[in-house]
Each structure stands twice: as C-alpha cells, then as structure tokens.
Short mmCIF file of C-alpha atoms in Angstrom, two decimals:
data_model
loop_
_atom_site.label_atom_id
_atom_site.label_comp_id
_atom_site.label_asym_id
_atom_site.label_seq_id
_atom_site.Cartn_x
_atom_site.Cartn_y
_atom_site.Cartn_z
CA PRO A 23 52.39 -39.27 62.51
CA ALA A 24 51.14 -36.91 59.82
CA ASP A 25 51.53 -32.89 60.18
CA PRO A 26 48.67 -32.03 60.97
CA GLY A 27 48.62 -29.16 59.61
CA PRO A 28 49.22 -24.96 60.09
CA GLY A 29 45.67 -24.58 61.43
CA ALA A 30 45.23 -28.15 63.73
CA PRO A 31 44.89 -28.06 67.05
CA GLY A 32 48.63 -28.40 68.23
CA GLY A 33 50.12 -27.67 64.41
CA LEU A 34 53.01 -25.94 63.18
CA PHE A 35 50.83 -22.38 62.93
CA ALA A 36 49.70 -22.72 66.44
CA TRP A 37 53.56 -23.95 68.26
CA LEU A 38 54.98 -20.67 65.96
CA HIS A 39 52.14 -18.49 67.64
CA GLY A 40 53.27 -19.49 71.34
CA ARG A 41 57.19 -19.22 70.73
CA CYS A 42 55.64 -15.12 69.10
CA LEU A 43 53.95 -14.79 72.86
CA GLY A 44 56.93 -16.62 74.62
CA ARG A 45 55.13 -19.48 75.42
CA GLY A 46 57.01 -22.37 76.12
CA ALA A 47 60.58 -22.47 77.97
CA THR A 48 62.68 -21.97 74.98
CA VAL A 49 61.63 -18.63 74.27
CA ASP A 50 60.93 -17.23 77.84
CA PRO A 51 63.28 -19.41 80.28
CA ALA A 52 61.56 -17.31 82.61
CA ARG A 53 58.30 -19.13 82.68
CA ASP A 54 60.08 -22.17 84.51
CA THR A 55 60.60 -20.04 87.20
CA PHE A 56 57.41 -17.71 87.96
CA GLY A 57 56.21 -20.89 90.35
CA ALA A 58 59.51 -19.95 92.08
CA MET A 59 58.88 -15.82 92.22
CA THR A 60 55.02 -16.80 93.09
CA GLY A 61 55.76 -17.99 96.22
CA LEU A 62 58.64 -15.77 97.05
CA TYR A 63 56.14 -12.86 96.33
CA GLY A 64 54.01 -15.08 98.79
CA ALA A 65 56.12 -14.23 101.64
CA ILE A 66 57.06 -11.05 100.88
CA GLN A 67 56.28 -8.27 104.29
CA PRO A 68 57.73 -4.78 104.96
CA ALA A 69 61.81 -4.93 105.28
CA ASP A 70 62.49 -1.69 106.51
CA SER A 71 60.47 1.56 106.38
CA VAL A 72 62.01 5.51 105.51
CA SER A 73 59.42 8.30 107.61
CA LEU A 74 61.61 11.33 106.82
CA SER A 75 59.71 15.01 108.16
CA THR A 76 56.80 15.84 106.32
CA ARG A 77 57.42 19.36 107.11
CA THR A 78 60.43 18.56 104.47
CA HIS A 79 59.44 16.75 101.89
CA GLY A 80 55.36 16.29 101.85
CA ALA A 81 53.57 13.56 100.64
CA VAL A 82 55.05 11.05 97.54
CA PHE A 83 53.19 11.30 94.90
CA ASN A 84 55.66 8.60 92.37
CA LEU A 85 59.00 6.18 92.66
CA GLU A 86 61.23 4.72 90.25
CA TYR A 87 63.74 3.21 90.80
CA SER A 88 66.24 3.05 87.88
CA PRO A 89 66.80 -0.31 85.30
CA ASP A 90 69.41 -2.09 87.26
CA GLY A 91 67.32 -1.73 90.86
CA SER A 92 70.21 -0.19 92.77
CA VAL A 93 69.09 3.17 92.98
CA LEU A 94 65.43 4.01 93.85
CA THR A 95 63.98 7.90 93.74
CA VAL A 96 61.06 9.28 95.48
CA ALA A 97 58.73 12.54 93.60
CA CYS A 98 57.84 14.28 96.36
CA GLU A 99 54.67 17.37 96.86
CA GLN A 100 57.35 20.07 98.31
CA THR A 101 60.27 20.09 95.73
CA GLU A 102 62.57 17.48 96.99
CA VAL A 103 63.67 14.35 94.96
CA LEU A 104 64.19 11.62 97.63
CA LEU A 105 67.27 9.15 96.23
CA PHE A 106 67.74 5.58 98.53
CA ASP A 107 69.30 2.53 98.01
CA PRO A 108 66.23 -0.24 97.81
CA ILE A 109 69.15 -3.22 99.07
CA SER A 110 70.45 -1.96 102.38
CA SER A 111 67.39 1.08 103.09
CA LYS A 112 69.59 3.68 103.03
CA HIS A 113 68.51 6.80 101.65
CA ILE A 114 71.70 8.44 99.99
CA LYS A 115 70.36 11.63 99.13
CA THR A 116 68.00 14.81 98.93
CA LEU A 117 67.53 16.75 96.14
CA SER A 118 65.56 19.21 98.01
CA GLU A 119 65.28 22.16 95.83
CA ALA A 120 64.15 20.16 92.69
CA HIS A 121 62.27 22.28 91.65
CA GLU A 122 59.28 25.38 92.81
CA ASP A 123 56.81 23.21 93.14
CA CYS A 124 55.24 19.75 93.62
CA VAL A 125 57.85 17.19 91.77
CA ASN A 126 55.27 14.41 89.52
CA ASN A 127 56.91 11.77 88.36
CA ILE A 128 60.47 10.36 87.71
CA ARG A 129 61.96 8.72 84.09
CA PHE A 130 65.07 7.25 83.89
CA LEU A 131 66.73 7.08 80.47
CA ASP A 132 68.81 4.80 81.42
CA ASN A 133 71.25 4.17 84.31
CA ARG A 134 72.31 7.49 84.65
CA LEU A 135 70.50 9.44 83.60
CA PHE A 136 66.78 10.26 85.04
CA ALA A 137 64.37 13.47 84.27
CA THR A 138 62.03 15.11 87.14
CA CYS A 139 58.74 16.77 86.54
CA SER A 140 56.23 20.05 88.66
CA ASP A 141 54.23 21.47 88.71
CA ASP A 142 56.43 24.57 88.17
CA THR A 143 55.81 23.50 84.24
CA THR A 144 58.89 22.70 84.10
CA ILE A 145 60.73 18.82 83.11
CA ALA A 146 64.74 18.76 84.50
CA LEU A 147 67.12 16.33 83.56
CA TRP A 148 69.50 14.99 86.59
CA ASP A 149 72.73 13.35 86.23
CA LEU A 150 73.53 10.36 89.42
CA ARG A 151 77.51 10.94 89.10
CA LYS A 152 76.84 14.47 89.60
CA LEU A 153 73.82 15.64 91.38
CA ASN A 154 74.72 18.51 93.11
CA THR A 155 73.68 20.56 89.40
CA LYS A 156 70.78 19.76 86.57
CA VAL A 157 72.07 18.47 83.63
CA CYS A 158 70.10 21.37 82.47
CA THR A 159 65.56 22.57 83.21
CA LEU A 160 63.11 22.47 80.03
CA HIS A 161 60.70 25.01 79.78
CA GLY A 162 57.50 24.73 76.56
CA HIS A 163 54.56 23.60 79.06
CA THR A 164 52.07 26.35 80.57
CA SER A 165 50.87 24.98 83.37
CA TRP A 166 51.10 21.93 85.56
CA VAL A 167 53.35 18.48 84.35
CA LYS A 168 52.23 14.88 85.43
CA ASN A 169 54.44 12.53 82.48
CA ILE A 170 57.15 11.65 81.69
CA GLU A 171 57.90 9.04 78.55
CA TYR A 172 61.15 7.89 76.90
CA ASP A 173 61.29 6.87 73.39
CA THR A 174 64.10 4.49 73.24
CA ASN A 175 64.07 3.96 69.29
CA THR A 176 64.31 7.86 69.02
CA ARG A 177 65.96 8.93 71.82
CA LEU A 178 63.30 11.74 72.48
CA LEU A 179 61.98 12.37 75.58
CA VAL A 180 58.16 12.53 76.18
CA THR A 181 55.84 14.75 78.68
CA SER A 182 52.68 15.76 79.08
CA GLY A 183 50.79 18.36 81.27
CA PHE A 184 47.16 19.59 82.08
CA ASP A 185 47.99 22.06 78.95
CA GLY A 186 46.72 19.81 77.78
CA ASN A 187 50.02 19.42 75.70
CA VAL A 188 52.01 15.71 74.56
CA ILE A 189 55.48 17.64 73.60
CA ILE A 190 58.33 16.41 72.26
CA TRP A 191 62.12 17.03 73.30
CA ASP A 192 65.68 16.40 71.90
CA THR A 193 67.28 14.91 74.58
CA ASN A 194 70.31 14.31 71.74
CA ARG A 195 70.34 17.94 71.55
CA CYS A 196 71.14 19.41 75.34
CA THR A 197 71.95 22.36 76.81
CA GLU A 198 72.53 24.82 79.87
CA ASP A 199 70.49 26.04 78.09
CA GLY A 200 67.60 23.94 77.50
CA CYS A 201 67.02 21.24 74.61
CA PRO A 202 64.48 21.56 71.17
CA HIS A 203 61.47 20.34 71.67
CA LYS A 204 57.84 21.46 70.00
CA LYS A 205 54.01 20.27 70.41
CA PHE A 206 53.55 17.18 69.31
CA PHE A 207 49.87 16.86 70.48
CA HIS A 208 46.86 18.92 72.17
CA THR A 209 43.57 17.31 74.02
CA ARG A 210 41.48 17.95 76.50
CA PHE A 211 41.80 16.99 80.11
CA LEU A 212 44.58 15.65 79.37
CA MET A 213 45.43 12.95 82.12
CA ARG A 214 48.19 10.22 81.56
CA MET A 215 50.33 9.94 78.35
CA ARG A 216 52.71 6.44 78.26
CA LEU A 217 53.77 4.59 75.02
CA THR A 218 53.66 1.04 74.68
CA PRO A 219 57.33 -1.01 75.59
CA ASP A 220 57.71 -1.45 71.73
CA CYS A 221 56.81 2.70 71.02
CA SER A 222 54.59 2.06 68.58
CA LYS A 223 51.47 3.10 69.86
CA MET A 224 50.58 5.61 72.17
CA LEU A 225 48.01 6.03 75.39
CA ILE A 226 46.16 8.80 76.59
CA SER A 227 43.32 9.13 79.62
CA THR A 228 41.56 12.13 80.35
CA SER A 229 39.59 13.23 83.41
CA SER A 230 36.84 12.63 81.23
CA GLY A 231 36.40 9.01 80.43
CA TYR A 232 38.15 9.19 77.01
CA LEU A 233 41.67 6.70 75.76
CA LEU A 234 43.28 7.78 73.29
CA ILE A 235 45.75 5.06 71.10
CA LEU A 236 47.78 6.27 68.31
CA HIS A 237 48.24 3.97 66.73
CA ASP A 238 51.94 4.17 63.83
CA LEU A 239 53.19 6.42 66.22
CA ASP A 240 55.95 8.77 64.71
CA LEU A 241 57.25 11.08 67.30
CA ASN A 242 59.30 12.87 64.17
CA LYS A 243 56.08 14.76 62.66
CA SER A 244 53.64 16.48 64.79
CA LEU A 245 50.22 17.39 64.43
CA GLU A 246 47.85 19.87 64.50
CA VAL A 247 43.90 19.87 64.58
CA GLY A 248 41.89 18.38 61.25
CA SER A 249 46.02 17.02 60.39
CA TYR A 250 45.60 12.79 61.30
CA PRO A 251 43.59 10.23 60.89
CA ILE A 252 40.65 10.06 63.77
CA LEU A 253 39.17 5.88 63.98
CA ARG A 254 35.74 7.67 65.50
CA ALA A 255 34.42 5.14 68.50
CA ARG A 256 30.10 5.32 69.30
CA ARG A 257 29.12 6.86 72.06
CA THR A 258 31.35 9.84 71.59
CA THR A 259 31.47 13.79 70.71
CA SER A 260 32.91 15.07 67.56
CA GLY A 261 35.95 15.49 67.67
CA SER A 262 36.40 19.08 67.39
CA ASP A 263 35.83 18.72 71.43
CA ILE A 264 39.03 16.37 71.63
CA THR A 265 41.92 18.40 69.39
CA SER A 266 40.68 21.73 71.28
CA SER A 267 41.99 24.54 72.31
CA GLY A 268 40.76 24.40 75.45
CA SER A 269 41.62 24.69 79.45
CA SER A 270 42.77 21.12 80.51
CA GLY A 271 41.34 19.00 82.72
CA PRO A 272 42.01 20.12 87.00
CA ARG A 273 44.78 19.94 89.11
CA ALA A 274 44.35 15.59 89.75
CA VAL A 275 46.76 15.55 92.61
CA GLY A 276 46.07 17.67 95.93
CA SER A 277 42.24 18.15 94.62
CA PRO A 278 39.54 16.88 92.55
CA CYS A 279 40.20 15.44 89.66
CA HIS A 280 36.85 15.85 88.53
CA GLN A 281 35.88 18.30 85.69
CA ASN A 282 33.62 16.66 83.08
CA ASP A 283 32.15 18.48 80.13
CA SER A 284 27.91 17.37 80.90
CA GLY A 285 28.36 16.68 77.44
CA LEU A 286 31.12 14.13 76.42
CA LEU A 287 29.32 10.62 77.50
CA SER A 288 26.19 9.05 78.24
CA GLU A 289 26.74 5.64 78.71
CA LYS A 290 29.95 3.86 78.89
CA THR A 291 30.74 1.00 76.79
CA LEU A 292 33.58 -0.40 74.92
CA SER A 293 33.66 1.73 71.72
CA ARG A 294 34.46 -0.05 68.15
CA PRO A 295 35.74 1.78 65.51
CA SER A 296 35.34 2.59 62.35
CA GLN A 297 37.42 3.26 59.15
CA ARG A 298 39.77 5.67 59.26
CA GLU A 299 38.70 8.73 56.80
CA GLY A 300 41.79 9.18 54.32
CA GLY A 301 45.25 9.82 55.01
CA SER A 302 48.36 8.42 55.82
CA PRO A 303 48.04 4.92 58.47
CA ARG A 304 50.77 6.92 60.74
CA ASN A 305 50.25 8.43 64.10
CA SER A 306 45.68 7.96 63.42
CA LEU A 307 43.90 8.62 66.10
CA GLU A 308 41.42 6.66 67.88
CA VAL A 309 38.92 7.44 70.52
CA LEU A 310 37.67 5.33 72.73
CA THR A 311 35.30 5.26 75.75
CA PRO A 312 36.06 1.69 77.70
CA GLU A 313 33.77 0.07 79.83
CA VAL A 314 33.77 0.21 83.33
CA PRO A 315 31.80 -1.95 86.43
CA GLY A 316 28.71 -0.45 87.79
CA GLU A 317 29.32 2.29 85.37
CA ARG A 318 27.52 2.43 82.84
CA ASP A 319 24.83 5.01 83.22
CA ARG A 320 28.11 7.88 84.71
CA GLY A 321 30.81 9.72 84.14
CA ASN A 322 33.87 8.06 84.96
CA CYS A 323 37.99 9.70 85.04
CA ILE A 324 40.68 7.45 84.40
CA THR A 325 43.35 8.68 86.63
CA SER A 326 45.52 6.06 86.27
CA LEU A 327 47.18 4.88 83.42
CA GLN A 328 50.25 1.95 82.12
CA LEU A 329 50.88 -0.53 80.42
CA HIS A 330 51.87 -4.47 80.41
CA PRO A 331 55.12 -5.19 80.01
CA LYS A 332 54.90 -6.80 76.99
CA GLY A 333 52.40 -4.71 75.62
CA TRP A 334 49.58 -7.13 75.77
CA ALA A 335 46.96 -5.10 77.77
CA THR A 336 46.39 -1.74 79.75
CA LEU A 337 45.81 -1.23 83.61
CA LEU A 338 43.57 1.52 84.29
CA ARG A 339 42.82 2.78 87.37
CA CYS A 340 39.24 4.58 87.32
CA SER A 341 37.10 6.28 89.71
CA SER A 342 33.70 7.54 89.14
CA ASN A 343 32.31 11.56 88.82
CA THR A 344 31.35 11.96 92.22
CA ASP A 345 34.82 9.96 93.69
CA ASP A 346 32.39 7.12 95.99
CA GLN A 347 34.12 4.21 93.91
CA GLU A 348 37.39 2.93 92.47
CA TRP A 349 38.16 -0.11 89.99
CA THR A 350 41.27 -1.54 88.93
CA CYS A 351 40.37 -2.47 84.90
CA VAL A 352 43.23 -4.90 82.91
CA TYR A 353 41.69 -4.58 78.86
CA GLU A 354 43.35 -6.08 77.01
CA PHE A 355 44.76 -4.79 73.09
CA GLN A 356 42.95 -6.42 70.51
CA GLU A 357 44.14 -6.81 66.94
CA GLY A 358 41.72 -7.06 63.72
CA ALA A 359 41.71 -7.27 60.79
CA PRO A 360 41.39 -3.32 57.94
CA VAL A 361 38.78 -1.95 57.36
CA ARG A 362 40.77 -1.22 54.31
CA PRO A 363 44.22 -1.93 53.55
CA VAL A 364 45.87 1.40 54.96
CA SER A 365 43.15 1.61 58.48
CA PRO A 366 44.60 -1.33 61.07
CA ARG A 367 41.89 -1.60 63.60
CA CYS A 368 42.25 -1.52 67.63
CA SER A 369 39.82 -2.06 70.49
CA LEU A 370 39.86 -2.92 73.89
CA ARG A 371 38.51 -5.57 75.57
CA LEU A 372 37.65 -5.80 79.74
CA THR A 373 38.96 -8.87 80.48
CA HIS A 374 39.89 -7.92 84.88
CA CYS A 375 38.64 -5.69 87.54
CA ILE A 376 38.76 -5.32 91.09
CA GLU A 377 36.61 -2.45 93.04
CA GLU A 378 38.90 -0.51 95.27
CA ALA A 379 39.36 1.90 98.89
CA ASN A 380 37.25 4.04 98.39
CA VAL A 381 39.49 5.98 101.11
CA GLY A 382 41.55 9.47 99.40
CA ARG A 383 39.07 11.55 97.56
CA GLY A 384 40.86 13.68 95.26
CA TYR A 385 44.48 12.58 95.14
CA ILE A 386 45.52 9.62 92.21
CA LYS A 387 46.30 6.61 93.36
CA GLU A 388 50.24 5.29 90.61
CA LEU A 389 49.16 1.59 90.25
CA CYS A 390 52.63 -1.53 88.13
CA PHE A 391 52.83 -4.41 86.62
CA SER A 392 55.34 -6.43 87.84
CA PRO A 393 58.65 -6.21 85.85
CA ASP A 394 57.38 -9.71 84.28
CA GLY A 395 53.54 -8.70 84.05
CA ARG A 396 52.01 -11.45 86.47
CA MET A 397 50.96 -9.43 88.92
CA ILE A 398 48.93 -6.05 89.49
CA SER A 399 50.56 -3.88 92.92
CA SER A 400 47.78 -1.88 94.08
CA PRO A 401 47.32 0.79 96.61
CA HIS A 402 44.47 0.39 98.87
CA GLY A 403 43.70 2.12 101.92
CA PHE A 404 46.87 2.40 104.10
CA GLY A 405 48.52 -0.26 102.10
CA ILE A 406 48.63 -2.68 98.55
CA ARG A 407 47.45 -5.77 96.72
CA LEU A 408 49.20 -7.77 94.82
CA LEU A 409 46.51 -8.63 92.18
CA GLY A 410 47.20 -11.72 89.69
CA PHE A 411 44.48 -12.79 86.28
CA ASP A 412 43.75 -16.17 88.13
CA ALA A 413 44.74 -17.99 91.96
CA HIS A 414 48.27 -19.14 90.23
CA CYS A 415 49.43 -15.14 89.02
CA SER A 416 49.45 -17.21 85.54
CA GLU A 417 50.43 -14.98 81.98
CA LEU A 418 47.09 -12.94 80.35
CA VAL A 419 47.62 -14.27 77.53
CA ASP A 420 46.97 -18.64 79.13
CA CYS A 421 44.11 -17.22 80.95
CA LEU A 422 42.55 -14.91 79.35
CA PRO A 423 38.78 -15.30 80.64
CA ARG A 424 35.31 -15.43 78.30
CA GLU A 425 33.56 -12.34 80.18
CA ALA A 426 34.87 -9.92 82.57
CA SER A 427 36.59 -11.39 85.10
CA PRO A 428 37.55 -10.01 88.96
CA LEU A 429 41.62 -10.17 89.73
CA ARG A 430 42.56 -12.32 92.26
CA GLU A 431 44.18 -10.74 95.22
CA ILE A 432 47.96 -12.45 96.57
CA ARG A 433 48.76 -11.03 99.34
CA SER A 434 48.33 -7.69 101.34
CA LEU A 435 50.68 -5.50 102.86
CA TYR A 436 49.85 -2.09 105.26
CA SER A 437 52.67 -0.40 107.03
CA HIS A 438 51.60 2.96 106.48
CA ASN A 439 49.70 4.58 108.52
CA ASP A 440 48.84 6.99 105.73
CA VAL A 441 46.73 6.33 102.58
CA VAL A 442 48.71 4.82 100.02
CA LEU A 443 49.31 7.11 96.36
CA THR A 444 51.87 4.97 94.51
CA THR A 445 53.75 1.77 94.59
CA LYS A 446 56.16 -0.23 92.00
CA PHE A 447 58.38 -2.78 91.77
CA SER A 448 61.76 -3.52 92.20
CA PRO A 449 62.98 -4.28 87.87
CA THR A 450 65.77 -6.55 89.58
CA HIS A 451 64.63 -7.73 92.85
CA CYS A 452 62.17 -9.14 94.57
CA GLN A 453 61.19 -6.25 96.58
CA ILE A 454 57.86 -3.59 96.03
CA ALA A 455 58.18 0.21 97.25
CA SER A 456 55.20 2.19 99.00
CA GLY A 457 54.44 6.12 99.21
CA CYS A 458 51.57 7.37 100.84
CA LEU A 459 50.58 10.65 101.89
CA SER A 460 52.17 11.74 105.33
CA GLY A 461 55.46 10.37 103.49
CA ARG A 462 56.39 7.55 105.07
CA VAL A 463 58.73 5.02 102.17
CA SER A 464 57.60 1.78 102.32
CA LEU A 465 59.91 -1.95 101.64
CA TYR A 466 58.21 -4.73 101.06
CA GLN A 467 60.44 -7.90 100.61
CA PRO A 468 60.65 -12.62 101.51
CA LYS A 469 61.56 -13.35 105.06
CA PHE A 470 61.80 -17.05 105.60
#
C-alpha cells in the first residue's frame, strides 16, 4: 500500500517518534512485562522491618539504594548512617559519627562510592570497601546541606543547601583535605535541587513557590548575578529577588519550612516564559510558578522535587504556606518552538495531582518514581501509597490527559507507628523501602 506520509496517523514519522519515546517492544522490551511488574507491586506486602532505638539514630530523613541494589543506606537525624542488605533485611553497619548533626541526603556515585550531607554544613565521601574512615570531608557551604546530585558526564558532584548556594565539587581531584570546588548558583529560599537524567537541565525548588530551570546546563561555568540570560515568567518578581544574596529559607526538617517573602507571589498559575534577553544559550534561567490545585489565592512551598527517570516530567510535593494542605503533583515538560533561534522554551504542564494526608506538619516528605517511571511511591500518614497515572500503571506518554487528572491509588501500605518521611524503590528488585519519624525502616516486597 502507498505510504500515508510522514505526517499522517500511523506514518513513518509517527513510528520513528514512537521509537524515540521508547514505545514498542523493539526499543524497550520491558514494556511487554510491565503488566507482570504491576501484578507484583499489587501483591506487595510489608516484608520486614528494622526498628533500632531512636535514642541512637532518631528519625529517618532519606533512603538510598546502591545502583546494583545490593545496599540500602539510611540517613538519620542523630548523626548516623545505617547500611542494610535489602535482600536479607539484615543490618550491615552503622556509621555512628558520620556527621556532627542531622544527616539529610545520600547519593551514590557508583556501586562503591557514596556521598552524605548534613546540617553540620559538610559533605562526606565514603567507600563501601573501607567504611571505618571517610574518603574525605568537603567544606564550602555555610548552612545546612540538603541535597546531593552527581553529573555522570563530567563526574562533578553538585550540592545545595539552605545558604542558597549550589556548589560544584571536582571529585576527580579529591584528597584527604577535600577537593576543588566553586559556587555555581545562588537563590533565595532554596529547598531542593535536581539534575535531569541526561544532566542537560538543573531544577531548583523554593519555599516561596518558585521553580527555577537552568537550560543547556554547563557546570564548568560559574553563574554570577546578572551574567546569565533569564527567561522571565509571568507573575514573578524581578531577577534581584531570585539571585539576591540575602539569607536562605528556614530549616526544612524538624521545623516549619515556610518563610515566604510577602512580595513574591499573589496568584499561582502556570507561567509561560518570554524570550531570553540576549547572551549565550548555555545556562539560561527560567523562572516558573507551577499551578497547584486549590492554591490559586495563597502561597505554597515546594518541599520535595523529583524527576521522571526518562526525563519526561517532574514530581513535586507542595504544601500551603499555612501547612493545612499538601499535594503530590506531576508536571510534564513542554518543549516548544523557540521564540528566537537562541531562545529555547520549556514550560511545565500540570498533568496529574492528588491531595495528601496532612500529617507531620513541618516535616518534608520525600517521594519517588519507580525505576520505569510508571508508579509513584508517596509517604501518606503512617504508611505509603503507590500511585499510577491510570488504573493500568501506563507510561505517562501513553495516558496524557487534556486537563489535569487525579493520580490513581494502586495500593496503600501501612507498617509504621509514626509519620513516614521518606520512601524509595529498589533499582533492581521489586522492593520498596520507607522510613519514619520514630526511626523505623520498613521493606515491602511481594508475598504470594
């Protein structure tokens, strides 16, 4: 039969476009097995729990699996890092004095090296083969360090803290005294910072409701105030409010995280950027105020920020500035035609959302995508909820709604006696971990 043409439904262009998005068994064989995986997660139950005395390690703030799924690390309130074998549910080791204050985040650089950050303003590098001592301690932040990312292309470590700074560390040249570093970016009220899977964009969330996106990311170039192009968004303040050298936002764990500038935001709507104001396309900054359901007349705080494993969307946990409501929201990346040849456009469209249990006020709840991006694990009261884009756990690109739709609850799991603060999917096994305010770590896996 005659070729319908590249633009016709079912034509060659549509087929190639589908291949680029990972549609079809030829490109992504895992798509044929997602039904089986959904069935496994549907049968998941609390498998085992490790309840150590809260007198030693306190609340669980973050969980992180090694890339090969062989080790589960736990960041604790009372200076400790715990290591478990997630298959046998056995406790491997406790780093009793990993830091001098709360341990906030853990990030693996590969299967043996990992980094931890703390309210003691430092970052520590560790080697699983020699856990008795740190590889090195990194000094550079002046306030609590809350987030660690790793650029696999340049092998640069990227950290952010409540001093408002994003700092780049050259781990290729680490010594016992630390490693070379530089301040990359500064913003007020910084909460979380993430890199897209291909490390082409940096997303930064703030306690004042802003979401900042740095496009065409170049970590080798430091950004000073006024030295980078800005994609200005509607209903935002001037660039001086975004790049001001004033104090950062308040502490996010253990105390209320909201400290909004009264002049920052009056109405929450999805912003559309205007054209860039000259300069190089690298590290162009876009300022967005993502729409949050029910918050059109009040401010909000973006407390948790995650990215889809294929880079298609961003996942936010938002709370009202009065802490009386919380939502989990999914925003699709919308790449559009440039206004100028050097001016990319990227806005976020709210596709799915769901209201969360309003418990544990003042504490951040860290949620996550499954490794294939089909499900979301979200702290919900004293347990977790598995959420999907539809009842069949389809991929986001296959079930994009015309208007924002509710996330579907696939399963709820409760095994804690306190508020769950963090949850994580295993990258290699059908297993989920969760940690709560009283220090309990729970593992969930299928039972038949």
